[in-house]
mmCIF file of C-alpha atoms in Angstrom:
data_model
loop_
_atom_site.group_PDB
_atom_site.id
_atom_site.type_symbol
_atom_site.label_atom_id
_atom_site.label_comp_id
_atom_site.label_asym_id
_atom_site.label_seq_id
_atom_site.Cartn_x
_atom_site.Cartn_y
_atom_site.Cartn_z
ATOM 1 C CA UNK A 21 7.526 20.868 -44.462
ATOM 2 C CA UNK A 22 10.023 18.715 -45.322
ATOM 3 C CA UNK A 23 9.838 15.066 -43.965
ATOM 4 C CA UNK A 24 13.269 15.215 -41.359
ATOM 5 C CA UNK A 25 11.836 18.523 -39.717
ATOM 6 C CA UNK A 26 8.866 16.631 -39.095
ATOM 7 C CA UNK A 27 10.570 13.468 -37.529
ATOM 8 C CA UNK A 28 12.763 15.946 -35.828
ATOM 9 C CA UNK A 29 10.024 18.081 -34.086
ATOM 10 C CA UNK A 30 7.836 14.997 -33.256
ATOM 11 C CA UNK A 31 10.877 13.695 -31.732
ATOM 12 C CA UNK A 32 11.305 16.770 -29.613
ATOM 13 C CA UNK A 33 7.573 16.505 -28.732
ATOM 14 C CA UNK A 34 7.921 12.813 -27.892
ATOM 15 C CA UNK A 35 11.238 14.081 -25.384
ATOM 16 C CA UNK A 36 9.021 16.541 -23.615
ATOM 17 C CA UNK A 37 6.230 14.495 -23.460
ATOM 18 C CA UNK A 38 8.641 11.669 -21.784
ATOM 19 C CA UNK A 39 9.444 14.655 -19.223
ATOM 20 C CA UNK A 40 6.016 15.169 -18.114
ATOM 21 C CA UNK A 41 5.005 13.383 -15.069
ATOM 22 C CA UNK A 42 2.915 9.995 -15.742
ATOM 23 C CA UNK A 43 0.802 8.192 -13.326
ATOM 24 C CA UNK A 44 2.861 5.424 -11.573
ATOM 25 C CA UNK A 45 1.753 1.808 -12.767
ATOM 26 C CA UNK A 46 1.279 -0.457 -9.847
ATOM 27 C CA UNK A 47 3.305 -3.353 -9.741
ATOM 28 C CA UNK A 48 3.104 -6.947 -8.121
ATOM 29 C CA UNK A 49 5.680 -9.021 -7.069
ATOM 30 C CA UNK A 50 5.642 -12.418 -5.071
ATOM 31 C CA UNK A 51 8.562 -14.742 -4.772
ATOM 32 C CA UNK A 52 8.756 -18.170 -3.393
ATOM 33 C CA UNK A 53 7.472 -18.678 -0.347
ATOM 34 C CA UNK A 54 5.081 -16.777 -1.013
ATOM 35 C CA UNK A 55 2.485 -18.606 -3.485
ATOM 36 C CA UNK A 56 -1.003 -16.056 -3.567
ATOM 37 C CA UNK A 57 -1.395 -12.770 -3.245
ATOM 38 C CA UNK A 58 -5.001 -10.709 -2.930
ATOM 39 C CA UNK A 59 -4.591 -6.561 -2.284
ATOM 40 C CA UNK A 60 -7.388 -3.940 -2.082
ATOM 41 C CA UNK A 61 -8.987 -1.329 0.189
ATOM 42 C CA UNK A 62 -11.301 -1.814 2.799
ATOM 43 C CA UNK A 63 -14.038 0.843 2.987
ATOM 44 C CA UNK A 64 -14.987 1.345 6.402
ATOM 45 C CA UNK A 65 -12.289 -0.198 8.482
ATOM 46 C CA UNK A 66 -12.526 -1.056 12.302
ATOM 47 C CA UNK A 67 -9.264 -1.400 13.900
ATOM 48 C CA UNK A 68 -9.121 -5.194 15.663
ATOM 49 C CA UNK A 69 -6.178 -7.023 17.484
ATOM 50 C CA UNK A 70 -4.133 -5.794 20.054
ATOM 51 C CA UNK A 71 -1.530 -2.984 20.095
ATOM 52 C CA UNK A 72 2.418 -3.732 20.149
ATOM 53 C CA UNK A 73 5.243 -1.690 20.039
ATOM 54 C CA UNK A 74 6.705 -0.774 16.889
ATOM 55 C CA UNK A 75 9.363 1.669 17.163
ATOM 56 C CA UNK A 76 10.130 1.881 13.339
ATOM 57 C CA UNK A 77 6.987 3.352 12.867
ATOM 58 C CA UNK A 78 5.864 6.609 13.252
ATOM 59 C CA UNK A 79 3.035 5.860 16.034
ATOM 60 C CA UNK A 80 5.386 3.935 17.796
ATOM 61 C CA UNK A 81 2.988 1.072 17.238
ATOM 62 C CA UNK A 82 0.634 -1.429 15.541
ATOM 63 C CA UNK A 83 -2.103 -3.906 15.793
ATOM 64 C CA UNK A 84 -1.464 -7.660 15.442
ATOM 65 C CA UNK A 85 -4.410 -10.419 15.307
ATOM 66 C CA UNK A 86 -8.253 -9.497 15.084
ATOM 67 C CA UNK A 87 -9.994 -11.394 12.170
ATOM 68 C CA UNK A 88 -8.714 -11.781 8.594
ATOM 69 C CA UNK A 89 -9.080 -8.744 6.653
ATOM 70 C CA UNK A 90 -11.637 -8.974 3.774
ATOM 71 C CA UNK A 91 -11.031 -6.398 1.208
ATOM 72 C CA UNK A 92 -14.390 -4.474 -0.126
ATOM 73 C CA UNK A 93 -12.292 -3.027 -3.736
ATOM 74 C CA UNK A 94 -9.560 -5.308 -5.238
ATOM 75 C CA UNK A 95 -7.979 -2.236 -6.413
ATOM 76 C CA UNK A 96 -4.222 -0.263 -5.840
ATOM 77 C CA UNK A 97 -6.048 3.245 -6.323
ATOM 78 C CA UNK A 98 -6.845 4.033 -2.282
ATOM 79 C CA UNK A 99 -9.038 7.311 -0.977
ATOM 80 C CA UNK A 100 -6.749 9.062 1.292
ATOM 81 C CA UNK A 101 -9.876 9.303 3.555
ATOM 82 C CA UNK A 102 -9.796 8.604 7.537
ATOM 83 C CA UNK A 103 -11.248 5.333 8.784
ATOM 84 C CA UNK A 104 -10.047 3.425 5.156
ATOM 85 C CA UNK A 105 -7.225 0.899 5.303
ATOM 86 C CA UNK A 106 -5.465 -1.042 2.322
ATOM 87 C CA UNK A 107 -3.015 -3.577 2.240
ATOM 88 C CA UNK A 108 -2.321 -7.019 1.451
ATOM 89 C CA UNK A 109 -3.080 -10.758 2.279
ATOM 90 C CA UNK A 110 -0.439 -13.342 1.275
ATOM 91 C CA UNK A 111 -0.246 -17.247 1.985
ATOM 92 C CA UNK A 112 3.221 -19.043 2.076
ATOM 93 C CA UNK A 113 3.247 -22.209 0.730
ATOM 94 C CA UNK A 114 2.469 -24.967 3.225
ATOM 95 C CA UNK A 115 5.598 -26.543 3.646
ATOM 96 C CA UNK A 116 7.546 -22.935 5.212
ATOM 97 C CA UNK A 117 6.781 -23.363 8.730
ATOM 98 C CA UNK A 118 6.819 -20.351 11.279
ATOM 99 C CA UNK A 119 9.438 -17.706 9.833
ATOM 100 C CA UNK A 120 10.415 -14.353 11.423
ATOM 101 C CA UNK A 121 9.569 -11.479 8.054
ATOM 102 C CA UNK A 122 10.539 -7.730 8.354
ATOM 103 C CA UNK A 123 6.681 -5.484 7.371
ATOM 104 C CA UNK A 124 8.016 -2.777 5.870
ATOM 105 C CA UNK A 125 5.730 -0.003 4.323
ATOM 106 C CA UNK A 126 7.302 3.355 1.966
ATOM 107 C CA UNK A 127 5.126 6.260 1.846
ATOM 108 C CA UNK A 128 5.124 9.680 1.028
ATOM 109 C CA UNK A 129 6.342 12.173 3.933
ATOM 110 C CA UNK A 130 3.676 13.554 6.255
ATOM 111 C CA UNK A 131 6.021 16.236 7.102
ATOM 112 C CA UNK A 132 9.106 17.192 9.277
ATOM 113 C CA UNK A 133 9.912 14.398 11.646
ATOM 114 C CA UNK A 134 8.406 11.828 10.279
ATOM 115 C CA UNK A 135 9.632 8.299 8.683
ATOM 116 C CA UNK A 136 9.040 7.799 5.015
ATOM 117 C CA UNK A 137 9.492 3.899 5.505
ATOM 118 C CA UNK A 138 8.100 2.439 8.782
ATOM 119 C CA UNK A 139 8.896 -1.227 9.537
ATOM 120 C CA UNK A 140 8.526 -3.834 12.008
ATOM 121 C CA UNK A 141 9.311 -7.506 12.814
ATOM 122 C CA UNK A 142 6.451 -10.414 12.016
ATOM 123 C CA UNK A 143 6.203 -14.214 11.583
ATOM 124 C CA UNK A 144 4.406 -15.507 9.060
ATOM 125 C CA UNK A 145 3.248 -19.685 9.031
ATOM 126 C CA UNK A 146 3.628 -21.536 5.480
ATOM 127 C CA UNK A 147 0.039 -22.549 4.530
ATOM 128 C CA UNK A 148 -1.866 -19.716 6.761
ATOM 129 C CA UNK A 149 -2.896 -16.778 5.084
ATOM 130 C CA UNK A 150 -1.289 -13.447 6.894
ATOM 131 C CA UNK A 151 -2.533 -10.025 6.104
ATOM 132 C CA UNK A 152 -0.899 -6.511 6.916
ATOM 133 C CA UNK A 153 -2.499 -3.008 6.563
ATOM 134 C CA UNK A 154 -2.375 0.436 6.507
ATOM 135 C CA UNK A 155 -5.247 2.008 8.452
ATOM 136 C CA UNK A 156 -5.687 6.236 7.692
ATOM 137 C CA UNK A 157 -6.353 7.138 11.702
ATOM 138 C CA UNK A 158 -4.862 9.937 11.805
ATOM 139 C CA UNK A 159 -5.198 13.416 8.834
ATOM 140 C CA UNK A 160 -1.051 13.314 9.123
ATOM 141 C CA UNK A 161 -1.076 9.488 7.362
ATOM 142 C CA UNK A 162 -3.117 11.206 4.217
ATOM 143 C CA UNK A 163 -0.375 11.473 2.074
ATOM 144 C CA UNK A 164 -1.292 11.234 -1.764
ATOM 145 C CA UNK A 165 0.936 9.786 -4.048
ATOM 146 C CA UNK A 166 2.718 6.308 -4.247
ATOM 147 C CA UNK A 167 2.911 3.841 -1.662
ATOM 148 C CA UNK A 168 4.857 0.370 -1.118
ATOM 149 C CA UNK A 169 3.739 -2.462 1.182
ATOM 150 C CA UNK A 170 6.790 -5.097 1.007
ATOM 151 C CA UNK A 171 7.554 -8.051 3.110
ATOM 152 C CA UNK A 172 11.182 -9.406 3.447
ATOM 153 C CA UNK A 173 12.561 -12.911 4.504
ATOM 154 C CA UNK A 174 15.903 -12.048 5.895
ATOM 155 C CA UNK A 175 17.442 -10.451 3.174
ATOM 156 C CA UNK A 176 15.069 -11.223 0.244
ATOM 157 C CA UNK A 177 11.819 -9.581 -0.878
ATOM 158 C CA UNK A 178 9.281 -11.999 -1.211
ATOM 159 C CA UNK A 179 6.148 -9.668 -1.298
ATOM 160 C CA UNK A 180 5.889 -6.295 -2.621
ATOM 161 C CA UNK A 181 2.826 -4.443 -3.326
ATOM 162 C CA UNK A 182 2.173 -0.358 -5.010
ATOM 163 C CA UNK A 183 -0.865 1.732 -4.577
ATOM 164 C CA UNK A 184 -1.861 4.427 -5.637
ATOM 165 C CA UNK A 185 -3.392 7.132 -2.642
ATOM 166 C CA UNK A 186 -5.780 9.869 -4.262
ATOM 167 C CA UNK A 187 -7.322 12.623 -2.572
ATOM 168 C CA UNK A 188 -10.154 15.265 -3.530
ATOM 169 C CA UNK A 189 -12.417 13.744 -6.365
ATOM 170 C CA UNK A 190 -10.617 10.928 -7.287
ATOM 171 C CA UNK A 191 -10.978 9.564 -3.785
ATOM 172 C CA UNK A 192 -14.768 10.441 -4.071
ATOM 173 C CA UNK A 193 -15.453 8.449 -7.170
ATOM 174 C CA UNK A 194 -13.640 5.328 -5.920
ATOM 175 C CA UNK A 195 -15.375 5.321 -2.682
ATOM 176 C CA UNK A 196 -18.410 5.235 -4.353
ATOM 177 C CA UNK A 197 -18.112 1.849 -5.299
ATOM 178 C CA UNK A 198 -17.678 1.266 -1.847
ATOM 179 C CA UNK A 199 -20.593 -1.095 -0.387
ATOM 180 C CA UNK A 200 -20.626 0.752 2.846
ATOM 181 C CA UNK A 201 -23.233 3.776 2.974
ATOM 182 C CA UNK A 202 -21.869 7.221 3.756
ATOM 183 C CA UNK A 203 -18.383 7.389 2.752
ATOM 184 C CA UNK A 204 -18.389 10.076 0.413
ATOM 185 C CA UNK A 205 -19.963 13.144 2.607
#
């Protein structure tokens, strides 16, 4: 075969190939304030804090305070499995002070009538850590596919964060490295 119909049909392979649906990469990004940046999942999650009123969101709510999350995977690959929550914990640097910061999380959709981005006013403190969440309460929220934690200072993003939610067997296998018992029946 000559040499040109071989670059040509390899190059028609590598077009179709670019067509087929690839994995999403996670990506990272912190700006100034923001100066550290952990994110994982955390196994076996028990909600804490109080509830407030988040209209922006689809339960109309979420919890503020309880203690400071501690992840059990540092991972963006999350089982879409009830009582599991993922997110992010972020310290500005010291000298910020108390700042108002819209949460803002984009999801898949869980169906007719509900948001695909949920948000909700916060303030974060320069030189305390702050953490926000997504806890799987509810079989609606298990929604596989690619989801975006962000946090914005007025107009600028200063945290963003993508995971990546798997169901079935992939969820399986990463709960198994899980150090809680009993996740995976």
């Amino acid at each position: 075969m000559p040499v040109t119909t071989m670059m040509q049909r390899l190059a028609l392979m590598g077009g179709a190939l670019l067509l087929c649906p690839l994995p999403l990469a996670a990506d990272t990004f912190i700006a100034p304030p923001v100066e550290v940046l952990e994110y994982g999942v955390i196994c076996d999650y028990r909600p804490q804090g109080q509830e407030i009123e988040a209209p922006d969101t689809n339960a109309g709510r979420i919890r503020q305070g309880g203690d400071p999350i501690v992840f059990d995977l540092l991972t963006d690959q999350v089982p879409g499995v009830l009582g599991v929550a993922f997110g992010i914990s972020f310290q500005p640097s010291a000298d910020l002070g108390d700042v108002a910061v819209r949460m803002v999380t984009h999801h898949p959709s869980f169906g007719t009538g509900f948001r695909t981005s949920e948000s909700w006013p916060s303030t974060i403190t320069g030189g305390s850590g702050s953490s926000r969440y997504f806890y799987f309460e509810f079989d609606y929220e298990l929604a596989p596919g690619p989801w975006v934690m962000e946090v914005w200072l007025e107009d600028q993003l200063i945290v963003r964060q993508d995971f990546n939610v798997v169901s079935g067997e992939a969820a399986k296998e990463i709960l198994r490295a899980c150090p809680t018992d009993n996740l995976t029946s």
